[in-house]
Amino acid sequence: MSDVNEVHTGHGAIRVGDHVKYHPVGGGDSIQTESTGVVQEIVTEEKHVGSVNVHATPDMPRVAIRNDKTGKVTAYRPENIVGRVEEGGE
């Protein structure tokens, strides 16, 4: 696991353990359905996440998120994260 536990997005800092909304396809400006999940790890090196090999660096990190509905962990670019899920909301 990476030593990094926070990444900055256009919507503020996201930390390991945060419950977030994100676009699973396209970037943060994409008109897509939002998914929700919990941040598992901030990936800063090349490693296997879920079923793919992720090419991440400290300058280009990826955020590994466990999807609330499927339970699958997938790594996304920080710009795919829309923000945190509000308490009491999805």
JSON list of C-alpha atoms in Angstrom, two decimals:
[
{"chain": "A", "resi": 1, "resn": "MET", "atom": "CA", "xyz": [0.00, 0.00, 0.00]},
{"chain": "A", "resi": 2, "resn": "SER", "atom": "CA", "xyz": [1.18, 3.53, -0.73]},
{"chain": "A", "resi": 3, "resn": "ASP", "atom": "CA", "xyz": [2.34, 5.87, 2.05]},
{"chain": "A", "resi": 4, "resn": "VAL", "atom": "CA", "xyz": [0.27, 8.68, 0.49]},
{"chain": "A", "resi": 5, "resn": "ASN", "atom": "CA", "xyz": [-3.21, 8.99, 2.02]},
{"chain": "A", "resi": 6, "resn": "GLU", "atom": "CA", "xyz": [-4.48, 12.20, 0.39]},
{"chain": "A", "resi": 7, "resn": "VAL", "atom": "CA", "xyz": [-4.81, 13.64, -3.12]},
{"chain": "A", "resi": 8, "resn": "HIS", "atom": "CA", "xyz": [-6.09, 17.04, -4.21]},
{"chain": "A", "resi": 9, "resn": "THR", "atom": "CA", "xyz": [-8.88, 17.27, -6.77]},
{"chain": "A", "resi": 10, "resn": "GLY", "atom": "CA", "xyz": [-10.84, 20.17, -8.20]},
{"chain": "A", "resi": 11, "resn": "HIS", "atom": "CA", "xyz": [-13.29, 19.46, -5.36]},
{"chain": "A", "resi": 12, "resn": "GLY", "atom": "CA", "xyz": [-10.81, 19.58, -2.47]},
{"chain": "A", "resi": 13, "resn": "ALA", "atom": "CA", "xyz": [-8.63, 17.02, -0.76]},
{"chain": "A", "resi": 14, "resn": "ILE", "atom": "CA", "xyz": [-9.72, 13.38, -0.89]},
{"chain": "A", "resi": 15, "resn": "ARG", "atom": "CA", "xyz": [-8.37, 10.96, 1.70]},
{"chain": "A", "resi": 16, "resn": "VAL", "atom": "CA", "xyz": [-8.24, 7.21, 2.19]},
{"chain": "A", "resi": 17, "resn": "GLY", "atom": "CA", "xyz": [-11.53, 6.21, 3.82]},
{"chain": "A", "resi": 18, "resn": "ASP", "atom": "CA", "xyz": [-13.57, 9.05, 2.29]},
{"chain": "A", "resi": 19, "resn": "HIS", "atom": "CA", "xyz": [-16.97, 8.13, 0.80]},
{"chain": "A", "resi": 20, "resn": "VAL", "atom": "CA", "xyz": [-16.94, 9.79, -2.64]},
{"chain": "A", "resi": 21, "resn": "LYS", "atom": "CA", "xyz": [-19.02, 10.38, -5.77]},
{"chain": "A", "resi": 22, "resn": "TYR", "atom": "CA", "xyz": [-17.20, 9.81, -9.06]},
{"chain": "A", "resi": 23, "resn": "HIS", "atom": "CA", "xyz": [-17.63, 9.38, -12.80]},
{"chain": "A", "resi": 24, "resn": "PRO", "atom": "CA", "xyz": [-16.57, 5.82, -13.67]},
{"chain": "A", "resi": 25, "resn": "VAL", "atom": "CA", "xyz": [-16.11, 6.80, -17.36]},
{"chain": "A", "resi": 26, "resn": "GLY", "atom": "CA", "xyz": [-14.73, 10.07, -18.70]},
{"chain": "A", "resi": 27, "resn": "GLY", "atom": "CA", "xyz": [-13.42, 12.97, -16.63]},
{"chain": "A", "resi": 28, "resn": "GLY", "atom": "CA", "xyz": [-14.97, 15.08, -13.92]},
{"chain": "A", "resi": 29, "resn": "ASP", "atom": "CA", "xyz": [-16.71, 17.29, -16.51]},
{"chain": "A", "resi": 30, "resn": "SER", "atom": "CA", "xyz": [-18.21, 14.28, -18.28]},
{"chain": "A", "resi": 31, "resn": "ILE", "atom": "CA", "xyz": [-22.01, 14.01, -18.43]},
{"chain": "A", "resi": 32, "resn": "GLN", "atom": "CA", "xyz": [-22.21, 10.52, -16.96]},
{"chain": "A", "resi": 33, "resn": "THR", "atom": "CA", "xyz": [-24.04, 8.78, -14.19]},
{"chain": "A", "resi": 34, "resn": "GLU", "atom": "CA", "xyz": [-22.25, 9.15, -10.88]},
{"chain": "A", "resi": 35, "resn": "SER", "atom": "CA", "xyz": [-21.16, 6.16, -8.85]},
{"chain": "A", "resi": 36, "resn": "THR", "atom": "CA", "xyz": [-20.25, 6.12, -5.19]},
{"chain": "A", "resi": 37, "resn": "GLY", "atom": "CA", "xyz": [-17.61, 4.27, -3.25]},
{"chain": "A", "resi": 38, "resn": "VAL", "atom": "CA", "xyz": [-14.96, 4.40, -0.56]},
{"chain": "A", "resi": 39, "resn": "VAL", "atom": "CA", "xyz": [-11.36, 5.43, -1.26]},
{"chain": "A", "resi": 40, "resn": "GLN", "atom": "CA", "xyz": [-9.14, 2.43, -0.48]},
{"chain": "A", "resi": 41, "resn": "GLU", "atom": "CA", "xyz": [-5.74, 3.77, -1.50]},
{"chain": "A", "resi": 42, "resn": "ILE", "atom": "CA", "xyz": [-3.93, 6.61, -3.26]},
{"chain": "A", "resi": 43, "resn": "VAL", "atom": "CA", "xyz": [-1.74, 4.81, -5.81]},
{"chain": "A", "resi": 44, "resn": "THR", "atom": "CA", "xyz": [1.56, 6.51, -6.64]},
{"chain": "A", "resi": 45, "resn": "GLU", "atom": "CA", "xyz": [3.45, 3.71, -8.38]},
{"chain": "A", "resi": 46, "resn": "GLU", "atom": "CA", "xyz": [2.85, 1.07, -11.00]},
{"chain": "A", "resi": 47, "resn": "LYS", "atom": "CA", "xyz": [0.86, -1.77, -9.44]},
{"chain": "A", "resi": 48, "resn": "HIS", "atom": "CA", "xyz": [-2.03, -4.16, -9.99]},
{"chain": "A", "resi": 49, "resn": "VAL", "atom": "CA", "xyz": [-5.41, -2.75, -8.82]},
{"chain": "A", "resi": 50, "resn": "GLY", "atom": "CA", "xyz": [-8.54, -4.79, -9.40]},
{"chain": "A", "resi": 51, "resn": "SER", "atom": "CA", "xyz": [-8.07, -6.48, -12.77]},
{"chain": "A", "resi": 52, "resn": "VAL", "atom": "CA", "xyz": [-5.69, -3.94, -14.37]},
{"chain": "A", "resi": 53, "resn": "ASN", "atom": "CA", "xyz": [-2.11, -2.79, -14.06]},
{"chain": "A", "resi": 54, "resn": "VAL", "atom": "CA", "xyz": [-2.20, 0.89, -13.05]},
{"chain": "A", "resi": 55, "resn": "HIS", "atom": "CA", "xyz": [0.50, 3.26, -14.30]},
{"chain": "A", "resi": 56, "resn": "ALA", "atom": "CA", "xyz": [0.63, 5.87, -11.53]},
{"chain": "A", "resi": 57, "resn": "THR", "atom": "CA", "xyz": [3.38, 8.16, -10.25]},
{"chain": "A", "resi": 58, "resn": "PRO", "atom": "CA", "xyz": [3.62, 10.65, -7.37]},
{"chain": "A", "resi": 59, "resn": "ASP", "atom": "CA", "xyz": [2.93, 13.41, -9.93]},
{"chain": "A", "resi": 60, "resn": "MET", "atom": "CA", "xyz": [0.07, 11.48, -11.59]},
{"chain": "A", "resi": 61, "resn": "PRO", "atom": "CA", "xyz": [-1.60, 9.48, -8.80]},
{"chain": "A", "resi": 62, "resn": "ARG", "atom": "CA", "xyz": [-4.66, 7.29, -9.13]},
{"chain": "A", "resi": 63, "resn": "VAL", "atom": "CA", "xyz": [-7.39, 6.84, -6.53]},
{"chain": "A", "resi": 64, "resn": "ALA", "atom": "CA", "xyz": [-8.44, 3.24, -5.83]},
{"chain": "A", "resi": 65, "resn": "ILE", "atom": "CA", "xyz": [-12.17, 3.22, -5.01]},
{"chain": "A", "resi": 66, "resn": "ARG", "atom": "CA", "xyz": [-14.32, 0.27, -3.85]},
{"chain": "A", "resi": 67, "resn": "ASN", "atom": "CA", "xyz": [-17.69, 0.70, -5.59]},
{"chain": "A", "resi": 68, "resn": "ASP", "atom": "CA", "xyz": [-20.64, 0.67, -3.18]},
{"chain": "A", "resi": 69, "resn": "LYS", "atom": "CA", "xyz": [-22.85, -1.48, -5.45]},
{"chain": "A", "resi": 70, "resn": "THR", "atom": "CA", "xyz": [-20.40, -3.94, -7.02]},
{"chain": "A", "resi": 71, "resn": "GLY", "atom": "CA", "xyz": [-17.69, -4.15, -4.36]},
{"chain": "A", "resi": 72, "resn": "LYS", "atom": "CA", "xyz": [-15.05, -3.97, -7.11]},
{"chain": "A", "resi": 73, "resn": "VAL", "atom": "CA", "xyz": [-11.93, -1.87, -6.57]},
{"chain": "A", "resi": 74, "resn": "THR", "atom": "CA", "xyz": [-10.86, 0.25, -9.55]},
{"chain": "A", "resi": 75, "resn": "ALA", "atom": "CA", "xyz": [-8.29, 3.04, -9.85]},
{"chain": "A", "resi": 76, "resn": "TYR", "atom": "CA", "xyz": [-9.39, 6.42, -11.23]},
{"chain": "A", "resi": 77, "resn": "ARG", "atom": "CA", "xyz": [-7.73, 9.71, -12.03]},
{"chain": "A", "resi": 78, "resn": "PRO", "atom": "CA", "xyz": [-8.39, 12.37, -9.38]},
{"chain": "A", "resi": 79, "resn": "GLU", "atom": "CA", "xyz": [-10.36, 14.46, -11.91]},
{"chain": "A", "resi": 80, "resn": "ASN", "atom": "CA", "xyz": [-13.00, 11.68, -12.07]},
{"chain": "A", "resi": 81, "resn": "ILE", "atom": "CA", "xyz": [-13.93, 12.38, -8.45]},
{"chain": "A", "resi": 82, "resn": "VAL", "atom": "CA", "xyz": [-16.90, 14.73, -8.14]},
{"chain": "A", "resi": 83, "resn": "GLY", "atom": "CA", "xyz": [-16.73, 15.16, -4.35]},
{"chain": "A", "resi": 84, "resn": "ARG", "atom": "CA", "xyz": [-17.59, 13.53, -1.06]},
{"chain": "A", "resi": 85, "resn": "VAL", "atom": "CA", "xyz": [-20.94, 11.88, -0.40]},
{"chain": "A", "resi": 86, "resn": "GLU", "atom": "CA", "xyz": [-22.88, 14.02, 2.07]},
{"chain": "A", "resi": 87, "resn": "GLU", "atom": "CA", "xyz": [-23.88, 12.33, 5.33]},
{"chain": "A", "resi": 88, "resn": "GLY", "atom": "CA", "xyz": [-27.35, 10.87, 5.04]},
{"chain": "A", "resi": 89, "resn": "GLY", "atom": "CA", "xyz": [-27.11, 10.89, 1.22]},
{"chain": "A", "resi": 90, "resn": "GLU", "atom": "CA", "xyz": [-26.00, 8.27, -1.25]}
]
